[in-house]
PDB file of N, CA and C in Angstrom:
ATOM      1  N   MET A   1     -17.450   7.336-117.205  1.00  0.00           N
ATOM      2  CA  MET A   1     -17.094   8.001-115.975  1.00  0.00           C
ATOM      3  C   MET A   1     -16.632   6.942-114.968  1.00  0.00           C
ATOM      4  N   SER A   2     -15.488   7.167-114.356  1.00  0.00           N
ATOM      5  CA  SER A   2     -14.991   6.223-113.357  1.00  0.00           C
ATOM      6  C   SER A   2     -15.721   6.438-112.041  1.00  0.00           C
ATOM      7  N   ASP A   3     -15.618   5.461-111.131  1.00  0.00           N
ATOM      8  CA  ASP A   3     -16.296   5.567-109.840  1.00  0.00           C
ATOM      9  C   ASP A   3     -15.841   6.795-109.068  1.00  0.00           C
ATOM     10  N   GLY A   4     -14.576   7.183-109.190  1.00  0.00           N
ATOM     11  CA  GLY A   4     -14.071   8.337-108.467  1.00  0.00           C
ATOM     12  C   GLY A   4     -14.591   9.668-108.981  1.00  0.00           C
ATOM     13  N   GLU A   5     -15.156   9.681-110.195  1.00  0.00           N
ATOM     14  CA  GLU A   5     -15.634  10.923-110.792  1.00  0.00           C
ATOM     15  C   GLU A   5     -17.132  11.149-110.631  1.00  0.00           C
ATOM     16  N   ARG A   6     -17.867  10.130-110.221  1.00  0.00           N
ATOM     17  CA  ARG A   6     -19.307  10.303-110.088  1.00  0.00           C
ATOM     18  C   ARG A   6     -19.625  10.922-108.734  1.00  0.00           C
ATOM     19  N   ASN A   7     -20.724  11.638-108.660  1.00  0.00           N
ATOM     20  CA  ASN A   7     -21.163  12.271-107.417  1.00  0.00           C
ATOM     21  C   ASN A   7     -22.062  11.334-106.638  1.00  0.00           C
ATOM     22  N   VAL A   8     -22.039  11.490-105.329  1.00  0.00           N
ATOM     23  CA  VAL A   8     -22.895  10.725-104.430  1.00  0.00           C
ATOM     24  C   VAL A   8     -23.699  11.725-103.613  1.00  0.00           C
ATOM     25  N   THR A   9     -24.975  11.488-103.480  1.00  0.00           N
ATOM     26  CA  THR A   9     -25.830  12.354-102.687  1.00  0.00           C
ATOM     27  C   THR A   9     -26.113  11.682-101.354  1.00  0.00           C
ATOM     28  N   ILE A  10     -25.897  12.426-100.277  1.00  0.00           N
ATOM     29  CA  ILE A  10     -26.201  11.950 -98.936  1.00  0.00           C
ATOM     30  C   ILE A  10     -27.277  12.857 -98.368  1.00  0.00           C
ATOM     31  N   ILE A  11     -28.327  12.262 -97.859  1.00  0.00           N
ATOM     32  CA  ILE A  11     -29.406  13.054 -97.276  1.00  0.00           C
ATOM     33  C   ILE A  11     -29.312  12.938 -95.761  1.00  0.00           C
ATOM     34  N   LEU A  12     -29.171  14.096 -95.114  1.00  0.00           N
ATOM     35  CA  LEU A  12     -29.112  14.168 -93.661  1.00  0.00           C
ATOM     36  C   LEU A  12     -30.187  15.116 -93.174  1.00  0.00           C
ATOM     37  N   GLU A  13     -30.721  14.841 -91.998  1.00  0.00           N
ATOM     38  CA  GLU A  13     -31.607  15.833 -91.420  1.00  0.00           C
ATOM     39  C   GLU A  13     -30.747  17.034 -91.037  1.00  0.00           C
ATOM     40  N   ALA A  14     -31.354  18.199 -90.977  1.00  0.00           N
ATOM     41  CA  ALA A  14     -30.618  19.448 -90.767  1.00  0.00           C
ATOM     42  C   ALA A  14     -29.798  19.428 -89.478  1.00  0.00           C
ATOM     43  N   ASP A  15     -30.359  18.899 -88.394  1.00  0.00           N
ATOM     44  CA  ASP A  15     -29.614  18.860 -87.133  1.00  0.00           C
ATOM     45  C   ASP A  15     -28.349  18.020 -87.256  1.00  0.00           C
ATOM     46  N   ALA A  16     -28.455  16.863 -87.886  1.00  0.00           N
ATOM     47  CA  ALA A  16     -27.290  15.999 -88.050  1.00  0.00           C
ATOM     48  C   ALA A  16     -26.239  16.672 -88.931  1.00  0.00           C
ATOM     49  N   ALA A  17     -26.674  17.346 -89.982  1.00  0.00           N
ATOM     50  CA  ALA A  17     -25.733  18.035 -90.860  1.00  0.00           C
ATOM     51  C   ALA A  17     -24.998  19.149 -90.122  1.00  0.00           C
ATOM     52  N   LEU A  18     -25.720  19.904 -89.295  1.00  0.00           N
ATOM     53  CA  LEU A  18     -25.103  21.001 -88.554  1.00  0.00           C
ATOM     54  C   LEU A  18     -24.118  20.473 -87.512  1.00  0.00           C
ATOM     55  N   VAL A  19     -24.487  19.423 -86.795  1.00  0.00           N
ATOM     56  CA  VAL A  19     -23.590  18.836 -85.794  1.00  0.00           C
ATOM     57  C   VAL A  19     -22.356  18.255 -86.476  1.00  0.00           C
ATOM     58  N   LEU A  20     -22.529  17.602 -87.598  1.00  0.00           N
ATOM     59  CA  LEU A  20     -21.388  17.064 -88.343  1.00  0.00           C
ATOM     60  C   LEU A  20     -20.493  18.190 -88.846  1.00  0.00           C
ATOM     61  N   PHE A  21     -21.091  19.270 -89.322  1.00  0.00           N
ATOM     62  CA  PHE A  21     -20.315  20.420 -89.764  1.00  0.00           C
ATOM     63  C   PHE A  21     -19.462  20.966 -88.629  1.00  0.00           C
ATOM     64  N   GLU A  22     -20.048  21.132 -87.443  1.00  0.00           N
ATOM     65  CA  GLU A  22     -19.307  21.648 -86.291  1.00  0.00           C
ATOM     66  C   GLU A  22     -18.161  20.708 -85.915  1.00  0.00           C
ATOM     67  N   LEU A  23     -18.413  19.416 -85.929  1.00  0.00           N
ATOM     68  CA  LEU A  23     -17.364  18.429 -85.638  1.00  0.00           C
ATOM     69  C   LEU A  23     -16.215  18.543 -86.635  1.00  0.00           C
ATOM     70  N   LEU A  24     -16.532  18.647 -87.905  1.00  0.00           N
ATOM     71  CA  LEU A  24     -15.495  18.761 -88.931  1.00  0.00           C
ATOM     72  C   LEU A  24     -14.738  20.085 -88.826  1.00  0.00           C
ATOM     73  N   CYS A  25     -15.422  21.148 -88.428  1.00  0.00           N
ATOM     74  CA  CYS A  25     -14.732  22.427 -88.211  1.00  0.00           C
ATOM     75  C   CYS A  25     -13.713  22.291 -87.085  1.00  0.00           C
ATOM     76  N   ARG A  26     -14.097  21.625 -86.006  1.00  0.00           N
ATOM     77  CA  ARG A  26     -13.146  21.421 -84.909  1.00  0.00           C
ATOM     78  C   ARG A  26     -11.979  20.577 -85.369  1.00  0.00           C
ATOM     79  N   TRP A  27     -12.247  19.562 -86.181  1.00  0.00           N
ATOM     80  CA  TRP A  27     -11.176  18.722 -86.723  1.00  0.00           C
ATOM     81  C   TRP A  27     -10.213  19.585 -87.541  1.00  0.00           C
ATOM     82  N   ALA A  28     -10.747  20.434 -88.390  1.00  0.00           N
ATOM     83  CA  ALA A  28      -9.908  21.275 -89.247  1.00  0.00           C
ATOM     84  C   ALA A  28      -9.136  22.305 -88.425  1.00  0.00           C
ATOM     85  N   ASP A  29      -9.779  22.882 -87.409  1.00  0.00           N
ATOM     86  CA  ASP A  29      -9.138  23.914 -86.588  1.00  0.00           C
ATOM     87  C   ASP A  29      -8.096  23.362 -85.629  1.00  0.00           C
ATOM     88  N   ASP A  30      -8.245  22.107 -85.227  1.00  0.00           N
ATOM     89  CA  ASP A  30      -7.336  21.502 -84.249  1.00  0.00           C
ATOM     90  C   ASP A  30      -6.203  20.728 -84.896  1.00  0.00           C
ATOM     91  N   ASP A  31      -5.900  21.042 -86.137  1.00  0.00           N
ATOM     92  CA  ASP A  31      -4.856  20.311 -86.865  1.00  0.00           C
ATOM     93  C   ASP A  31      -5.107  18.813 -86.856  1.00  0.00           C
ATOM     94  N   GLN A  32      -6.359  18.438 -86.930  1.00  0.00           N
ATOM     95  CA  GLN A  32      -6.783  17.058 -87.065  1.00  0.00           C
ATOM     96  C   GLN A  32      -6.396  16.178 -85.874  1.00  0.00           C
ATOM     97  N   ASP A  33      -6.198  16.745 -84.679  1.00  0.00           N
ATOM     98  CA  ASP A  33      -5.800  15.955 -83.522  1.00  0.00           C
ATOM     99  C   ASP A  33      -6.898  15.022 -83.033  1.00  0.00           C
ATOM    100  N   ASN A  34      -8.162  15.360 -83.245  1.00  0.00           N
ATOM    101  CA  ASN A  34      -9.256  14.541 -82.727  1.00  0.00           C
ATOM    102  C   ASN A  34      -9.622  13.380 -83.640  1.00  0.00           C
ATOM    103  N   VAL A  35      -9.214  13.450 -84.880  1.00  0.00           N
ATOM    104  CA  VAL A  35      -9.482  12.400 -85.852  1.00  0.00           C
ATOM    105  C   VAL A  35      -8.143  12.005 -86.447  1.00  0.00           C
ATOM    106  N   ASN A  36      -7.901  10.740 -86.532  1.00  0.00           N
ATOM    107  CA  ASN A  36      -6.608  10.273 -87.035  1.00  0.00           C
ATOM    108  C   ASN A  36      -6.771   9.488 -88.326  1.00  0.00           C
ATOM    109  N   PRO A  37      -6.915  10.209 -89.445  1.00  0.00           N
ATOM    110  CA  PRO A  37      -7.014   9.507 -90.719  1.00  0.00           C
ATOM    111  C   PRO A  37      -5.776   8.637 -90.956  1.00  0.00           C
ATOM    112  N   GLN A  38      -5.988   7.502 -91.556  1.00  0.00           N
ATOM    113  CA  GLN A  38      -4.905   6.561 -91.812  1.00  0.00           C
ATOM    114  C   GLN A  38      -4.237   6.783 -93.172  1.00  0.00           C
ATOM    115  N   HIS A  39      -4.842   7.607 -94.006  1.00  0.00           N
ATOM    116  CA  HIS A  39      -4.341   7.812 -95.370  1.00  0.00           C
ATOM    117  C   HIS A  39      -4.619   9.267 -95.757  1.00  0.00           C
ATOM    118  N   PRO A  40      -3.733   9.897 -96.533  1.00  0.00           N
ATOM    119  CA  PRO A  40      -3.976  11.287 -96.950  1.00  0.00           C
ATOM    120  C   PRO A  40      -5.311  11.481 -97.673  1.00  0.00           C
ATOM    121  N   ALA A  41      -5.780  10.475 -98.371  1.00  0.00           N
ATOM    122  CA  ALA A  41      -7.065  10.587 -99.068  1.00  0.00           C
ATOM    123  C   ALA A  41      -8.213  10.723 -98.079  1.00  0.00           C
ATOM    124  N   GLU A  42      -8.087  10.159 -96.879  1.00  0.00           N
ATOM    125  CA  GLU A  42      -9.130  10.305 -95.863  1.00  0.00           C
ATOM    126  C   GLU A  42      -9.220  11.764 -95.404  1.00  0.00           C
ATOM    127  N   GLU A  43      -8.076  12.416 -95.241  1.00  0.00           N
ATOM    128  CA  GLU A  43      -8.072  13.835 -94.880  1.00  0.00           C
ATOM    129  C   GLU A  43      -8.739  14.663 -95.970  1.00  0.00           C
ATOM    130  N   LEU A  44      -8.432  14.363 -97.207  1.00  0.00           N
ATOM    131  CA  LEU A  44      -9.033  15.079 -98.326  1.00  0.00           C
ATOM    132  C   LEU A  44     -10.544  14.862 -98.358  1.00  0.00           C
ATOM    133  N   ALA A  45     -10.983  13.633 -98.122  1.00  0.00           N
ATOM    134  CA  ALA A  45     -12.416  13.343 -98.119  1.00  0.00           C
ATOM    135  C   ALA A  45     -13.123  14.114 -97.003  1.00  0.00           C
ATOM    136  N   LEU A  46     -12.516  14.184 -95.812  1.00  0.00           N
ATOM    137  CA  LEU A  46     -13.109  14.942 -94.708  1.00  0.00           C
ATOM    138  C   LEU A  46     -13.188  16.431 -95.048  1.00  0.00           C
ATOM    139  N   ALA A  47     -12.132  16.960 -95.637  1.00  0.00           N
ATOM    140  CA  ALA A  47     -12.114  18.376 -96.012  1.00  0.00           C
ATOM    141  C   ALA A  47     -13.174  18.672 -97.070  1.00  0.00           C
ATOM    142  N   ARG A  48     -13.364  17.768 -98.009  1.00  0.00           N
ATOM    143  CA  ARG A  48     -14.390  17.970 -99.039  1.00  0.00           C
ATOM    144  C   ARG A  48     -15.790  17.893 -98.450  1.00  0.00           C
ATOM    145  N   LEU A  49     -15.995  16.987 -97.494  1.00  0.00           N
ATOM    146  CA  LEU A  49     -17.287  16.904 -96.822  1.00  0.00           C
ATOM    147  C   LEU A  49     -17.569  18.193 -96.064  1.00  0.00           C
ATOM    148  N   LEU A  50     -16.574  18.719 -95.378  1.00  0.00           N
ATOM    149  CA  LEU A  50     -16.724  19.981 -94.671  1.00  0.00           C
ATOM    150  C   LEU A  50     -17.110  21.098 -95.641  1.00  0.00           C
ATOM    151  N   GLY A  51     -16.420  21.185 -96.755  1.00  0.00           N
ATOM    152  CA  GLY A  51     -16.727  22.214 -97.751  1.00  0.00           C
ATOM    153  C   GLY A  51     -18.120  22.057 -98.329  1.00  0.00           C
ATOM    154  N   SER A  52     -18.534  20.837 -98.556  1.00  0.00           N
ATOM    155  CA  SER A  52     -19.873  20.594 -99.092  1.00  0.00           C
ATOM    156  C   SER A  52     -20.948  21.017 -98.098  1.00  0.00           C
ATOM    157  N   LEU A  53     -20.754  20.668 -96.831  1.00  0.00           N
ATOM    158  CA  LEU A  53     -21.723  21.080 -95.810  1.00  0.00           C
ATOM    159  C   LEU A  53     -21.755  22.595 -95.678  1.00  0.00           C
ATOM    160  N   GLU A  54     -20.595  23.215 -95.697  1.00  0.00           N
ATOM    161  CA  GLU A  54     -20.534  24.672 -95.563  1.00  0.00           C
ATOM    162  C   GLU A  54     -21.278  25.370 -96.693  1.00  0.00           C
ATOM    163  N   SER A  55     -21.191  24.813 -97.884  1.00  0.00           N
ATOM    164  CA  SER A  55     -21.846  25.444 -99.028  1.00  0.00           C
ATOM    165  C   SER A  55     -23.363  25.258 -99.013  1.00  0.00           C
ATOM    166  N   GLN A  56     -23.863  24.323 -98.201  1.00  0.00           N
ATOM    167  CA  GLN A  56     -25.289  24.042 -98.193  1.00  0.00           C
ATOM    168  C   GLN A  56     -26.016  24.518 -96.939  1.00  0.00           C
ATOM    169  N   LEU A  57     -25.279  24.750 -95.868  1.00  0.00           N
ATOM    170  CA  LEU A  57     -25.913  25.134 -94.607  1.00  0.00           C
ATOM    171  C   LEU A  57     -25.906  26.653 -94.421  1.00  0.00           C
ATOM    172  N   PRO A  58     -27.035  27.231 -94.066  1.00  0.00           N
ATOM    173  CA  PRO A  58     -27.047  28.664 -93.773  1.00  0.00           C
ATOM    174  C   PRO A  58     -26.559  28.972 -92.351  1.00  0.00           C
ATOM    175  N   GLU A  59     -26.657  28.010 -91.434  1.00  0.00           N
ATOM    176  CA  GLU A  59     -26.350  28.249 -90.018  1.00  0.00           C
ATOM    177  C   GLU A  59     -24.934  28.745 -89.745  1.00  0.00           C
ATOM    178  N   PRO A  60     -23.907  28.266 -90.456  1.00  0.00           N
ATOM    179  CA  PRO A  60     -22.554  28.749 -90.147  1.00  0.00           C
ATOM    180  C   PRO A  60     -22.384  30.262 -90.311  1.00  0.00           C
ATOM    181  N   PHE A  61     -23.291  30.900 -91.026  1.00  0.00           N
ATOM    182  CA  PHE A  61     -23.195  32.331 -91.268  1.00  0.00           C
ATOM    183  C   PHE A  61     -24.126  33.142 -90.366  1.00  0.00           C
ATOM    184  N   SER A  62     -24.780  32.455 -89.453  1.00  0.00           N
ATOM    185  CA  SER A  62     -25.720  33.106 -88.553  1.00  0.00           C
ATOM    186  C   SER A  62     -25.006  33.648 -87.322  1.00  0.00           C
ATOM    187  N   ARG A  63     -25.476  34.767 -86.823  1.00  0.00           N
ATOM    188  CA  ARG A  63     -24.927  35.320 -85.577  1.00  0.00           C
ATOM    189  C   ARG A  63     -25.255  34.423 -84.388  1.00  0.00           C
ATOM    190  N   GLN A  64     -26.280  33.613 -84.524  1.00  0.00           N
ATOM    191  CA  GLN A  64     -26.687  32.703 -83.453  1.00  0.00           C
ATOM    192  C   GLN A  64     -26.130  31.294 -83.654  1.00  0.00           C
ATOM    193  N   TYR A  65     -25.031  31.176 -84.380  1.00  0.00           N
ATOM    194  CA  TYR A  65     -24.476  29.863 -84.731  1.00  0.00           C
ATOM    195  C   TYR A  65     -24.297  28.973 -83.509  1.00  0.00           C
ATOM    196  N   ASP A  66     -23.676  29.473 -82.454  1.00  0.00           N
ATOM    197  CA  ASP A  66     -23.431  28.646 -81.270  1.00  0.00           C
ATOM    198  C   ASP A  66     -24.733  28.128 -80.666  1.00  0.00           C
ATOM    199  N   THR A  67     -25.735  28.966 -80.613  1.00  0.00           N
ATOM    200  CA  THR A  67     -27.041  28.555 -80.080  1.00  0.00           C
ATOM    201  C   THR A  67     -27.691  27.520 -80.990  1.00  0.00           C
ATOM    202  N   LEU A  68     -27.577  27.718 -82.294  1.00  0.00           N
ATOM    203  CA  LEU A  68     -28.149  26.766 -83.244  1.00  0.00           C
ATOM    204  C   LEU A  68     -27.498  25.395 -83.108  1.00  0.00           C
ATOM    205  N   VAL A  69     -26.184  25.367 -82.932  1.00  0.00           N
ATOM    206  CA  VAL A  69     -25.473  24.095 -82.747  1.00  0.00           C
ATOM    207  C   VAL A  69     -25.901  23.452 -81.436  1.00  0.00           C
ATOM    208  N   ALA A  70     -25.960  24.230 -80.359  1.00  0.00           N
ATOM    209  CA  ALA A  70     -26.364  23.690 -79.053  1.00  0.00           C
ATOM    210  C   ALA A  70     -27.772  23.103 -79.124  1.00  0.00           C
ATOM    211  N   ASP A  71     -28.670  23.798 -79.794  1.00  0.00           N
ATOM    212  CA  ASP A  71     -30.041  23.301 -79.934  1.00  0.00           C
ATOM    213  C   ASP A  71     -30.077  22.007 -80.746  1.00  0.00           C
ATOM    214  N   ALA A  72     -29.301  21.945 -81.817  1.00  0.00           N
ATOM    215  CA  ALA A  72     -29.243  20.734 -82.640  1.00  0.00           C
ATOM    216  C   ALA A  72     -28.684  19.560 -81.837  1.00  0.00           C
ATOM    217  N   LEU A  73     -27.656  19.819 -81.040  1.00  0.00           N
ATOM    218  CA  LEU A  73     -27.088  18.762 -80.186  1.00  0.00           C
ATOM    219  C   LEU A  73     -28.147  18.223 -79.225  1.00  0.00           C
ATOM    220  N   LYS A  74     -28.912  19.107 -78.627  1.00  0.00           N
ATOM    221  CA  LYS A  74     -29.965  18.682 -77.691  1.00  0.00           C
ATOM    222  C   LYS A  74     -31.015  17.832 -78.397  1.00  0.00           C
ATOM    223  N   ARG A  75     -31.432  18.282 -79.574  1.00  0.00           N
ATOM    224  CA  ARG A  75     -32.472  17.525 -80.296  1.00  0.00           C
ATOM    225  C   ARG A  75     -31.974  16.165 -80.737  1.00  0.00           C
ATOM    226  N   LEU A  76     -30.695  16.037 -81.027  1.00  0.00           N
ATOM    227  CA  LEU A  76     -30.153  14.747 -81.480  1.00  0.00           C
ATOM    228  C   LEU A  76     -29.805  13.797 -80.332  1.00  0.00           C
ATOM    229  N   THR A  77     -29.737  14.336 -79.115  1.00  0.00           N
ATOM    230  CA  THR A  77     -29.362  13.499 -77.977  1.00  0.00           C
ATOM    231  C   THR A  77     -30.573  12.761 -77.446  1.00  0.00           C
ATOM    232  N   PRO A  78     -30.531  11.420 -77.473  1.00  0.00           N
ATOM    233  CA  PRO A  78     -31.670  10.653 -76.963  1.00  0.00           C
ATOM    234  C   PRO A  78     -31.932  10.948 -75.486  1.00  0.00           C
ATOM    235  N   GLY A  79     -33.193  11.082 -75.153  1.00  0.00           N
ATOM    236  CA  GLY A  79     -33.579  11.271 -73.763  1.00  0.00           C
ATOM    237  C   GLY A  79     -33.531  12.693 -73.270  1.00  0.00           C
ATOM    238  N   ASP A  80     -33.068  13.614 -74.087  1.00  0.00           N
ATOM    239  CA  ASP A  80     -33.026  15.019 -73.664  1.00  0.00           C
ATOM    240  C   ASP A  80     -34.249  15.759 -74.122  1.00  0.00           C
TER     241      ASP A  80
END
């Protein structure tokens, strides 16, 4: 198996995963204006990360999604 074919596991706390998911959703929805990948493979990697988070997080399907994201942002912000 080549390095490109093996899987990598990243462990994130739930708040960080949800905040990252929201950031990547904005990147995808804004035609990538907020993030400027230097290579097409970087865009593909970001899109795959977004898809992976979406498949693992229940929050994006919650009616309280906005509140859940706001709460996660508060918990991750030092001093708040």
